[in-house]
Short mmCIF file of C-alpha atoms and ligand atoms in Angstrom, two decimals:
data_model
loop_
_atom_site.label_atom_id
_atom_site.label_comp_id
_atom_site.label_asym_id
_atom_site.label_seq_id
_atom_site.Cartn_x
_atom_site.Cartn_y
_atom_site.Cartn_z
CA MET D 1 21.83 -11.99 5.46
CA SER D 2 20.67 -10.91 8.79
CA PHE D 3 17.15 -9.68 10.25
CA PRO D 4 16.60 -5.87 10.52
CA SER D 5 16.80 -4.31 13.84
CA HIS D 6 13.94 -1.66 13.21
CA VAL D 7 11.23 -2.28 10.36
CA ARG D 8 9.03 0.34 9.15
CA LEU D 9 5.43 -0.19 9.18
CA VAL D 10 3.18 1.39 5.83
CA GLU D 11 -0.37 2.07 7.17
CA VAL D 12 -2.47 1.62 3.87
CA GLY D 13 -5.73 0.55 5.85
CA PRO D 14 -7.19 3.76 5.09
CA ARG D 15 -6.44 3.23 1.25
CA ASP D 16 -6.09 -0.13 -0.13
CA GLY D 17 -8.31 -1.18 3.37
CA LEU D 18 -11.54 0.96 2.31
CA GLN D 19 -11.12 1.70 -1.62
CA ASN D 20 -13.03 -1.77 -2.03
CA GLU D 21 -15.37 -1.50 0.11
CA LYS D 22 -19.04 -0.99 -1.70
CA GLN D 23 -21.55 0.40 1.43
CA PRO D 24 -20.19 3.65 2.56
CA ILE D 25 -17.91 4.98 4.52
CA SER D 26 -18.17 8.53 5.87
CA VAL D 27 -15.42 11.20 5.86
CA ALA D 28 -15.83 11.74 9.44
CA GLN D 29 -15.31 7.52 9.85
CA LYS D 30 -11.82 7.79 7.61
CA VAL D 31 -11.24 10.68 9.32
CA ALA D 32 -11.96 9.09 12.36
CA LEU D 33 -10.20 6.06 11.65
CA ILE D 34 -7.02 7.84 10.66
CA ASN D 35 -7.17 9.62 14.03
CA ALA D 36 -6.53 6.73 16.01
CA LEU D 37 -3.79 5.18 13.24
CA SER D 38 -2.16 8.08 14.15
CA ALA D 39 -2.03 7.70 18.11
CA SER D 40 -0.08 3.87 17.67
CA GLY D 41 2.77 4.83 16.70
CA LEU D 42 2.81 4.73 13.09
CA SER D 43 5.26 6.79 10.70
CA TYR D 44 3.60 5.90 7.50
CA ILE D 45 -0.53 6.62 6.69
CA GLU D 46 -1.76 5.82 3.11
CA ALA D 47 -4.60 8.35 3.76
CA GLY D 48 -6.43 8.53 0.69
CA SER D 49 -6.31 8.75 -3.53
CA PHE D 50 -6.91 10.86 -6.17
CA VAL D 51 -8.37 8.70 -8.72
CA SER D 52 -11.18 8.85 -10.79
CA PRO D 53 -14.04 8.80 -8.46
CA LYS D 54 -16.14 6.82 -11.72
CA TRP D 55 -13.13 4.25 -11.44
CA VAL D 56 -13.21 4.60 -7.63
CA PRO D 57 -16.26 5.38 -5.51
CA GLN D 58 -15.20 5.15 -2.74
CA MET D 59 -11.98 7.13 -2.50
CA ALA D 60 -14.21 10.41 -4.11
CA GLY D 61 -14.16 11.95 -0.18
CA SER D 62 -10.26 12.43 -0.39
CA ALA D 63 -9.41 16.09 0.08
CA GLU D 64 -11.98 16.32 2.47
CA VAL D 65 -10.41 13.76 4.23
CA PHE D 66 -7.28 14.97 4.17
CA GLN D 67 -8.33 18.28 5.53
CA LYS D 68 -10.41 17.15 8.43
CA ILE D 69 -7.72 14.75 9.90
CA GLN D 70 -5.71 16.32 12.75
CA ARG D 71 -1.75 15.17 11.13
CA ALA D 72 0.84 14.87 13.19
CA GLU D 73 4.71 15.97 13.15
CA ASP D 74 6.19 13.13 12.44
CA ILE D 75 3.67 11.24 10.37
CA THR D 76 3.80 11.00 6.36
CA TYR D 77 0.37 10.87 5.33
CA ALA D 78 0.21 10.24 1.63
CA ALA D 79 -1.94 9.82 -1.30
CA LEU D 80 -2.50 7.76 -4.15
CA THR D 81 -2.19 9.97 -7.37
CA PRO D 82 -2.27 8.09 -11.19
CA ASN D 83 -1.74 10.99 -13.15
CA MET D 84 -1.16 14.95 -13.69
CA GLN D 85 -4.75 15.76 -13.00
CA GLY D 86 -4.66 13.29 -9.29
CA PHE D 87 -1.38 15.13 -8.54
CA GLU D 88 -3.31 18.86 -8.42
CA ALA D 89 -5.84 17.54 -6.61
CA ALA D 90 -3.93 15.95 -4.19
CA ILE D 91 -1.82 19.10 -3.68
CA ALA D 92 -4.14 21.70 -3.65
CA ALA D 93 -5.89 18.89 -0.76
CA GLY D 94 -2.28 20.09 1.54
CA VAL D 95 -0.67 16.35 0.74
CA LYS D 96 2.69 16.08 0.99
CA GLU D 97 3.93 12.71 -0.81
CA VAL D 98 2.39 11.16 -2.85
CA ALA D 99 2.70 7.45 -4.71
CA VAL D 100 2.33 6.40 -8.34
CA PHE D 101 0.96 2.78 -9.10
CA GLY D 102 2.24 1.25 -12.03
CA ALA D 103 2.18 -2.59 -12.94
CA ALA D 104 4.27 -5.80 -13.93
CA SER D 105 1.36 -6.89 -16.03
CA GLU D 106 0.12 -5.18 -19.73
CA SER D 107 -3.37 -6.18 -18.84
CA PHE D 108 -3.86 -5.01 -15.34
CA SER D 109 -2.64 -1.80 -16.12
CA GLN D 110 -5.19 -1.43 -18.60
CA LYS D 111 -7.66 -3.04 -16.58
CA ASN D 112 -6.47 -0.88 -13.37
CA ILE D 113 -5.14 2.83 -14.70
CA ASN D 114 -6.54 2.49 -18.51
CA CYS D 115 -3.17 2.60 -19.89
CA SER D 116 -0.35 0.66 -21.38
CA ILE D 117 2.72 -0.02 -18.73
CA SER D 118 4.95 2.30 -21.10
CA ASP D 119 2.13 5.57 -21.45
CA SER D 120 1.96 4.82 -17.56
CA LEU D 121 5.44 5.57 -17.37
CA LYS D 122 5.41 8.09 -19.57
CA ARG D 123 2.83 9.69 -16.94
CA PHE D 124 4.80 9.17 -14.20
CA GLU D 125 7.58 10.35 -15.10
CA ALA D 126 5.96 14.15 -16.12
CA LEU D 127 4.28 13.61 -12.76
CA LEU D 128 7.47 12.85 -10.97
CA GLU D 129 9.33 15.83 -12.13
CA THR D 130 6.44 18.00 -11.23
CA ALA D 131 6.58 16.78 -7.89
CA GLN D 132 10.46 17.68 -7.14
CA GLN D 133 9.37 21.02 -8.02
CA HIS D 134 6.77 21.39 -5.59
CA GLY D 135 9.53 19.46 -3.33
CA VAL D 136 7.03 16.21 -2.87
CA ARG D 137 8.41 12.76 -2.37
CA VAL D 138 6.83 10.30 -4.33
CA ARG D 139 7.05 6.66 -3.62
CA GLY D 140 6.46 3.81 -6.46
CA TYR D 141 4.12 0.92 -6.52
CA VAL D 142 4.69 -2.20 -8.88
CA SER D 143 1.59 -4.47 -8.60
CA CYS D 144 0.81 -7.96 -9.69
CA VAL D 145 4.49 -9.21 -8.89
CA LEU D 146 3.86 -12.83 -8.00
CA GLY D 147 0.80 -12.89 -10.17
CA CYS D 148 -1.90 -11.29 -12.39
CA PRO D 149 -5.82 -11.76 -12.36
CA TYR D 150 -5.48 -11.79 -15.78
CA GLU D 151 -2.34 -13.19 -17.89
CA GLY D 152 -1.22 -15.77 -14.63
CA GLU D 153 2.66 -16.37 -14.32
CA ILE D 154 4.70 -12.96 -14.16
CA ALA D 155 8.45 -12.80 -14.75
CA PRO D 156 10.52 -11.26 -12.33
CA GLU D 157 12.61 -9.68 -14.87
CA GLN D 158 9.09 -7.76 -16.02
CA VAL D 159 9.32 -6.96 -12.26
CA ARG D 160 12.46 -5.71 -12.28
CA SER D 161 12.30 -3.65 -15.33
CA VAL D 162 9.04 -1.34 -14.05
CA ALA D 163 10.03 -1.24 -10.51
CA GLN D 164 13.99 0.09 -12.00
CA ALA D 165 12.00 2.56 -14.06
CA LEU D 166 10.21 4.22 -11.24
CA TYR D 167 13.28 4.02 -9.34
CA ASP D 168 15.06 5.87 -11.98
CA MET D 169 12.61 8.46 -12.51
CA GLY D 170 13.09 9.55 -8.92
CA CYS D 171 10.77 7.81 -6.50
CA TYR D 172 12.76 6.75 -3.22
CA GLU D 173 11.00 3.80 -2.49
CA ILE D 174 9.40 0.84 -4.26
CA SER D 175 6.77 -1.10 -2.86
CA LEU D 176 6.53 -4.70 -4.74
CA GLY D 177 2.62 -5.96 -4.43
CA ASP D 178 1.33 -9.08 -4.89
CA THR D 179 -2.17 -7.80 -5.69
CA ILE D 180 -3.99 -11.33 -6.03
CA GLY D 181 -1.74 -12.86 -2.50
CA VAL D 182 -0.60 -15.92 -4.40
CA GLY D 183 3.02 -15.33 -3.80
CA THR D 184 4.78 -17.70 -1.67
CA PRO D 185 8.36 -17.55 0.37
CA HIS D 186 10.53 -18.71 -1.84
CA LYS D 187 9.34 -16.87 -4.88
CA ALA D 188 9.11 -13.69 -2.65
CA ALA D 189 12.76 -13.68 -1.17
CA ALA D 190 13.59 -14.59 -4.55
CA LEU D 191 11.94 -11.68 -7.00
CA PHE D 192 12.98 -9.61 -4.05
CA ALA D 193 16.61 -10.46 -4.66
CA THR D 194 16.64 -10.02 -8.52
CA VAL D 195 15.04 -6.44 -7.56
CA GLY D 196 17.57 -5.85 -5.25
CA ARG D 197 20.21 -6.23 -7.97
CA ASP D 198 20.47 -3.02 -8.83
CA ILE D 199 18.12 -1.02 -6.56
CA PRO D 200 19.53 -0.86 -2.36
CA ARG D 201 17.25 -3.19 -0.60
CA SER D 202 16.81 0.05 2.23
CA GLN D 203 14.80 1.12 -1.16
CA LEU D 204 12.30 -1.39 -1.36
CA ALA D 205 8.69 -2.67 0.21
CA GLY D 206 6.75 -5.52 0.75
CA HIS D 207 3.07 -5.06 -0.06
CA PHE D 208 1.44 -8.43 0.54
CA HIS D 209 -1.96 -9.40 0.21
CA ASP D 210 -3.23 -12.51 1.88
CA THR D 211 -5.92 -14.07 -0.31
CA TYR D 212 -3.82 -17.46 0.06
CA GLY D 213 -2.67 -17.03 3.38
CA GLN D 214 1.11 -16.67 2.35
CA ALA D 215 1.76 -12.96 3.64
CA LEU D 216 3.00 -13.45 6.89
CA ALA D 217 5.45 -15.84 5.26
CA ASN D 218 6.54 -14.29 2.63
CA ILE D 219 6.95 -10.90 4.79
CA TYR D 220 9.14 -13.71 6.61
CA ALA D 221 11.36 -14.92 4.01
CA CYS D 222 11.57 -10.80 2.40
CA LEU D 223 12.60 -9.97 6.23
CA SER D 224 15.83 -12.84 5.52
CA GLU D 225 16.82 -10.64 2.08
CA GLY D 226 17.04 -7.85 4.28
CA ILE D 227 14.32 -5.86 3.25
CA ALA D 228 12.62 -3.59 6.26
CA VAL D 229 9.67 -1.51 5.19
CA PHE D 230 6.28 -3.65 4.60
CA ASP D 231 2.52 -2.27 3.77
CA SER D 232 0.12 -3.71 5.97
CA SER D 233 -3.70 -2.68 7.00
CA VAL D 234 -5.27 -2.37 9.59
CA ALA D 235 -7.87 -5.37 10.52
CA GLY D 236 -6.85 -7.11 7.07
CA LEU D 237 -8.80 -4.62 5.34
CA GLY D 238 -8.51 -4.02 1.63
CA GLY D 239 -8.48 -5.47 -1.97
CA CYS D 240 -7.91 -4.07 -5.25
CA PRO D 241 -11.14 -3.54 -7.75
CA TYR D 242 -9.43 -4.23 -10.39
CA ALA D 243 -8.48 -7.30 -9.30
CA LYS D 244 -11.13 -10.06 -8.44
CA GLY D 245 -10.13 -12.16 -5.74
CA ALA D 246 -7.67 -9.86 -4.50
CA SER D 247 -8.81 -10.02 -0.71
CA GLY D 248 -7.61 -8.37 2.54
CA ASN D 249 -4.08 -6.88 2.85
CA VAL D 250 -1.83 -8.48 5.32
CA ALA D 251 -3.40 -7.62 8.60
CA THR D 252 -1.04 -4.77 10.35
CA GLU D 253 -1.79 -6.56 13.39
CA ASP D 254 -0.84 -9.77 12.31
CA VAL D 255 2.51 -8.33 11.26
CA LEU D 256 3.09 -6.57 14.17
CA TYR D 257 2.51 -9.53 16.35
CA MET D 258 5.02 -11.40 14.62
CA LEU D 259 7.75 -8.71 14.85
CA ASN D 260 7.75 -8.04 18.60
CA GLY D 261 7.81 -11.76 18.72
CA LEU D 262 11.20 -11.70 16.21
CA GLY D 263 12.46 -8.78 18.55
CA ILE D 264 12.62 -6.15 16.15
CA ASP D 265 11.14 -2.54 16.62
CA THR D 266 8.42 -0.82 15.01
CA GLY D 267 7.66 1.85 17.47
CA VAL D 268 3.87 1.06 16.91
CA LYS D 269 1.45 -0.18 20.16
CA LEU D 270 -0.18 -3.07 18.76
CA GLU D 271 -3.03 -2.70 21.48
CA LYS D 272 -3.32 0.78 19.74
CA ILE D 273 -4.00 -0.58 16.49
CA ILE D 274 -5.93 -3.41 17.71
CA ALA D 275 -8.92 -0.80 19.02
CA ALA D 276 -8.37 1.27 15.56
CA GLY D 277 -9.09 -2.22 13.72
CA LEU D 278 -11.55 -3.46 15.99
CA ASN D 279 -13.48 0.26 15.83
CA ILE D 280 -13.37 0.37 11.83
CA SER D 281 -14.77 -3.58 12.09
CA ALA D 282 -17.81 -2.48 13.93
CA VAL D 283 -18.54 0.28 11.96
CA LEU D 284 -18.07 -2.37 8.94
CA GLY D 285 -19.91 -4.58 10.56
CA ARG D 286 -18.41 -7.30 10.32
CA GLU D 287 -15.79 -8.99 12.32
CA THR D 288 -11.84 -7.66 12.40
CA GLY D 289 -9.76 -9.74 9.91
CA SER D 290 -6.89 -9.51 12.27
CA ARG D 291 -6.11 -13.59 14.24
CA VAL D 292 -4.17 -11.11 16.42
CA ALA D 293 -6.87 -8.94 17.49
CA ARG D 294 -9.58 -12.08 17.21
CA ALA D 295 -7.57 -13.91 19.64
CA TRP D 296 -6.66 -10.54 21.84
CA HIS D 297 -10.63 -9.90 21.83
CA ALA D 298 -11.70 -12.84 22.80
CA SER D 299 -8.91 -13.41 25.86
CA ALA D 300 -9.74 -10.03 27.32
CA HIS D 301 -13.87 -10.72 27.14
P1 HMG W 1 -9.39 7.22 -18.05
O1 HMG W 1 -10.79 7.32 -17.60
O2 HMG W 1 -8.10 7.07 -19.13
O3 HMG W 1 -8.98 8.77 -17.38
O4 HMG W 1 -8.84 6.90 -15.89
P2 HMG W 1 -9.04 10.28 -18.61
O5 HMG W 1 -7.37 10.76 -18.40
O6 HMG W 1 -9.66 9.92 -20.09
O7 HMG W 1 -10.19 10.97 -18.06
C1 HMG W 1 -11.64 10.99 -17.90
C2 HMG W 1 -12.25 11.55 -16.61
O8 HMG W 1 -11.90 11.09 -15.33
C3 HMG W 1 -12.47 12.12 -16.81
O9 HMG W 1 -13.67 13.27 -16.59
C4 HMG W 1 -11.22 13.24 -15.98
O10 HMG W 1 -11.93 14.62 -15.62
C5 HMG W 1 -11.73 12.53 -14.66
P3 HMG W 1 -14.99 13.51 -17.05
O11 HMG W 1 -14.55 14.55 -17.64
O12 HMG W 1 -15.65 12.25 -17.80
O13 HMG W 1 -15.99 13.62 -16.08
N1 HMG W 1 -9.95 12.08 -14.15
C6 HMG W 1 -9.82 12.02 -12.78
N2 HMG W 1 -10.88 12.19 -11.88
C7 HMG W 1 -10.29 12.60 -10.68
N3 HMG W 1 -8.81 12.23 -10.25
C8 HMG W 1 -8.06 12.22 -11.45
C9 HMG W 1 -8.70 11.74 -12.48
N4 HMG W 1 -8.14 11.60 -13.77
C10 HMG W 1 -8.72 11.23 -14.87
N5 HMG W 1 -6.39 11.67 -11.18
C11 HMG W 1 -7.51 7.07 -14.47
C12 HMG W 1 -7.75 6.76 -15.93
C13 HMG W 1 -6.15 6.64 -13.94
C14 HMG W 1 -8.15 8.14 -14.05
C15 HMG W 1 -8.29 5.72 -13.77
O14 HMG W 1 -8.18 4.55 -14.60
C16 HMG W 1 -8.48 5.59 -12.03
O15 HMG W 1 -8.96 6.33 -12.20
N6 HMG W 1 -8.26 4.52 -11.98
C17 HMG W 1 -7.71 4.27 -10.53
C18 HMG W 1 -7.82 2.98 -10.45
C19 HMG W 1 -7.34 2.33 -8.73
O16 HMG W 1 -7.37 3.43 -7.95
N7 HMG W 1 -7.07 1.32 -8.40
C20 HMG W 1 -6.78 1.13 -6.98
C21 HMG W 1 -5.54 1.24 -6.46
S1 HMG W 1 -4.04 0.33 -7.22
C22 HMG W 1 -3.82 -0.56 -5.85
O17 HMG W 1 -4.98 -1.04 -4.86
C23 HMG W 1 -2.60 -1.74 -5.90
C24 HMG W 1 -1.54 -1.52 -4.80
O18 HMG W 1 -2.61 -1.68 -3.57
C25 HMG W 1 -0.87 -1.97 -5.06
C26 HMG W 1 -0.87 -3.70 -5.37
O19 HMG W 1 -1.83 -4.47 -3.99
O20 HMG W 1 -0.74 -4.48 -6.11
C27 HMG W 1 -1.46 0.35 -5.18
MG1 MG W 2 -2.75 -3.65 -2.62
#
């Protein structure tokens, strides 16, 4: 299969990127990050999550964040919602698109959302029915698709079955998450080929954490399988609090640099993402996790 000519980047920095940060990040700082990302040409920004503040304290201000961001007409600002309570809170905050998040690993499902895979699917089904009544689109995540911090290897068939269930209940796109970044390119491509047997590839997305430095190689392998949507996080921020060792998501800057080099259009301006990444890294008091941003910064100064 030939490479896609256009790729859609899903920016998960304000949510996946920040959710694991221990230090307080103010609503104003989150809003500034989202507004900066909005000016870069991105079409999709995951701006927060409506989860229990006891489980993920950093996302507690998401309603305020959604109320304060400057929304551009052509950008989707989405939020994670694990259950009906989260969905209702999201709608009240003016959220127009949500994402549910399941897992291919039973243990991870328990640790992350405190229920079994099958119970989570029942919750999501009810949520999707309500979302359809509100005209709200729902994206679906499957976590631990290439390995689980508690169970190790995960069978591709298990990923396929959870992805299929989410697709059948109405998720318009399924993002397959390598939560702990253990995947390698052939395994990633084979997984997408398996899941892509019954779900159109245009409705699949790749979500790669870069823990083992494999994320760009995995994305390249998925591009060759015809996958054209990838999640990434500005400055390579990120990690899931319930997956030890899940370091940053692949950096948006690095994905963009690779796609630009491959001649694949994204509509996103690299310099704007680099600037947004350097700003949030300064807020966090550490160096950006993007190698492209580091190289750009070193050569520009
Ligand atoms: P639970 O304790 O089983 O919930 O948690 P419950 O229904 O029994 O309710 C207990 C309490 O939580 C009650 O409050 C509820 O009101 C409250 P209390 O009466 O004790 O004061 N509660 C809520 N509060 C706010 N928003 C809600 C909500 N629901 C209940 N939506 C629950 C179940 C799902 C809520 C919890 O486990 C949770 O919040 N988990 C979220 C974990 C999370 O956000 N993980 C990170 C995101 S996933 C990820 O990063 C992976 C991904 O990036 C892809 C990849 O990398 O693979 C997407
Ligand atoms: Mg993630």
